[in-house]
C-alpha atoms as an extended CHARMM CRD file, in Angstrom:
* protein
*
        72  EXT
         1         1  MET       CA            131.3930000000        7.5670000000      116.7800000000  PROA      1               0.0000000000
         2         2  SER       CA            132.5880000000       10.0440000000      119.2130000000  PROA      2               0.0000000000
         3         3  CYS       CA            136.2630000000       10.2330000000      119.9120000000  PROA      3               0.0000000000
         4         4  PRO       CA            137.1810000000        8.9960000000      123.5810000000  PROA      4               0.0000000000
         5         5  PHE       CA            139.4330000000       12.3230000000      123.7660000000  PROA      5               0.0000000000
         6         6  ARG       CA            136.4580000000       14.6100000000      123.5270000000  PROA      6               0.0000000000
         7         7  GLU       CA            135.7510000000       14.5580000000      127.0920000000  PROA      7               0.0000000000
         8         8  ASP       CA            139.2170000000       16.5550000000      127.7150000000  PROA      8               0.0000000000
         9         9  THR       CA            139.0520000000       19.2360000000      125.3150000000  PROA      9               0.0000000000
        10        10  GLY       CA            137.5570000000       21.4880000000      127.6530000000  PROA      10              0.0000000000
        11        11  VAL       CA            140.1060000000       20.5480000000      130.3990000000  PROA      11              0.0000000000
        12        12  TYR       CA            143.0460000000       21.0440000000      128.0530000000  PROA      12              0.0000000000
        13        13  VAL       CA            141.8630000000       24.4020000000      127.1130000000  PROA      13              0.0000000000
        14        14  LEU       CA            141.6460000000       25.4260000000      130.5240000000  PROA      14              0.0000000000
        15        15  GLY       CA            144.9180000000       24.1650000000      130.9940000000  PROA      15              0.0000000000
        16        16  ALA       CA            143.9840000000       21.4830000000      133.8290000000  PROA      16              0.0000000000
        17        17  LEU       CA            145.6660000000       18.4360000000      132.3120000000  PROA      17              0.0000000000
        18        18  SER       CA            148.5330000000       17.0320000000      133.8400000000  PROA      18              0.0000000000
        19        19  PRO       CA            151.9140000000       17.5480000000      131.5020000000  PROA      19              0.0000000000
        20        20  GLN       CA            151.6320000000       13.6920000000      130.5370000000  PROA      20              0.0000000000
        21        21  GLU       CA            147.8730000000       14.1120000000      129.4360000000  PROA      21              0.0000000000
        22        22  HSD       CA            148.5510000000       17.3930000000      127.8300000000  PROA      22              0.0000000000
        23        23  LEU       CA            151.1090000000       16.0270000000      125.8590000000  PROA      23              0.0000000000
        24        24  ARG       CA            149.1260000000       13.0630000000      124.9480000000  PROA      24              0.0000000000
        25        25  MET       CA            146.2540000000       15.6540000000      123.6520000000  PROA      25              0.0000000000
        26        26  ARG       CA            148.4750000000       17.6300000000      121.8360000000  PROA      26              0.0000000000
        27        27  MET       CA            149.8710000000       14.6290000000      119.6530000000  PROA      27              0.0000000000
        28        28  HSD       CA            146.0190000000       13.7000000000      119.4990000000  PROA      28              0.0000000000
        29        29  LEU       CA            144.8650000000       16.8630000000      118.1210000000  PROA      29              0.0000000000
        30        30  LYS       CA            147.4010000000       16.7070000000      115.1720000000  PROA      30              0.0000000000
        31        31  ASP       CA            145.3640000000       14.1100000000      113.6440000000  PROA      31              0.0000000000
        32        32  CYS       CA            141.5560000000       14.6200000000      114.9500000000  PROA      32              0.0000000000
        33        33  ARG       CA            139.2530000000       16.9580000000      113.2490000000  PROA      33              0.0000000000
        34        34  SER       CA            136.4100000000       16.7370000000      115.8810000000  PROA      34              0.0000000000
        35        35  CYS       CA            138.8250000000       17.5840000000      118.7070000000  PROA      35              0.0000000000
        36        36  GLN       CA            140.2680000000       20.3460000000      116.8030000000  PROA      36              0.0000000000
        37        37  ILE       CA            137.0160000000       21.8110000000      116.2530000000  PROA      37              0.0000000000
        38        38  ASP       CA            136.0350000000       21.5570000000      119.8500000000  PROA      38              0.0000000000
        39        39  VAL       CA            139.2080000000       23.1070000000      121.1860000000  PROA      39              0.0000000000
        40        40  ALA       CA            138.8560000000       26.0710000000      118.4430000000  PROA      40              0.0000000000
        41        41  ASP       CA            135.3800000000       26.5080000000      119.7850000000  PROA      41              0.0000000000
        42        42  LEU       CA            136.2440000000       26.4440000000      123.2140000000  PROA      42              0.0000000000
        43        43  LEU       CA            139.0710000000       28.7190000000      122.7270000000  PROA      43              0.0000000000
        44        44  ALA       CA            136.6670000000       31.0620000000      121.2750000000  PROA      44              0.0000000000
        45        45  VAL       CA            134.9860000000       31.6510000000      124.6480000000  PROA      45              0.0000000000
        46        46  LEU       CA            137.6620000000       31.2920000000      127.0010000000  PROA      46              0.0000000000
        47        47  PRO       CA            138.3740000000       35.3920000000      126.6680000000  PROA      47              0.0000000000
        48        48  ILE       CA            134.7110000000       35.9300000000      127.7210000000  PROA      48              0.0000000000
        49        49  LEU       CA            135.0910000000       33.7780000000      130.6100000000  PROA      49              0.0000000000
        50        50  ARG       CA            138.5610000000       35.1530000000      131.6390000000  PROA      50              0.0000000000
        51        51  ASN       CA            136.8450000000       38.6840000000      131.8640000000  PROA      51              0.0000000000
        52        52  THR       CA            134.0830000000       37.7210000000      134.3740000000  PROA      52              0.0000000000
        53        53  SER       CA            134.2680000000       37.6000000000      137.8770000000  PROA      53              0.0000000000
        54        54  PRO       CA            135.7400000000       34.3990000000      139.2270000000  PROA      54              0.0000000000
        55        55  ALA       CA            132.3420000000       33.7760000000      140.9600000000  PROA      55              0.0000000000
        56        56  LEU       CA            130.6790000000       33.9150000000      137.8040000000  PROA      56              0.0000000000
        57        57  TRP       CA            133.2850000000       31.9330000000      135.8960000000  PROA      57              0.0000000000
        58        58  SER       CA            133.0010000000       28.9250000000      137.8380000000  PROA      58              0.0000000000
        59        59  HSD       CA            129.0320000000       29.0510000000      136.8190000000  PROA      59              0.0000000000
        60        60  SER       CA            129.5410000000       29.8900000000      133.5720000000  PROA      60              0.0000000000
        61        61  CYS       CA            132.0260000000       27.3080000000      132.8720000000  PROA      61              0.0000000000
        62        62  ARG       CA            129.7170000000       24.7290000000      134.4120000000  PROA      62              0.0000000000
        63        63  ALA       CA            126.7370000000       25.8570000000      132.3750000000  PROA      63              0.0000000000
        64        64  LEU       CA            129.0220000000       25.9910000000      129.2330000000  PROA      64              0.0000000000
        65        65  PHE       CA            129.9670000000       22.4720000000      129.4150000000  PROA      65              0.0000000000
        66        66  ILE       CA            126.9620000000       21.2960000000      130.6790000000  PROA      66              0.0000000000
        67        67  ASP       CA            125.0620000000       22.5830000000      127.4040000000  PROA      67              0.0000000000
        68        68  TRP       CA            128.1070000000       21.5820000000      125.2460000000  PROA      68              0.0000000000
        69        69  SER       CA            128.0060000000       18.1150000000      126.5240000000  PROA      69              0.0000000000
        70        70  LEU       CA            123.8660000000       18.0870000000      126.2280000000  PROA      70              0.0000000000
        71        71  ASN       CA            124.1540000000       19.1040000000      122.6520000000  PROA      71              0.0000000000
        72        72  ASN       CA            127.0030000000       16.6600000000      121.6580000000  PROA      72              0.0000000000
């Protein structure tokens, strides 16, 4: 069964959650191995995304999350 928090891992890594959502995700990550793995995987590609131009980043980010969601 998939974790209901899993859909927020990308938003968490990008720092786009509200303060309350961010805190809730941090608490959740203490116990959820599946989300811990997702966050670690996304953090691994974040430096690559940050080193691309903003126009490409938006496209790359969308492609990354679409690919990730289709495979999980």
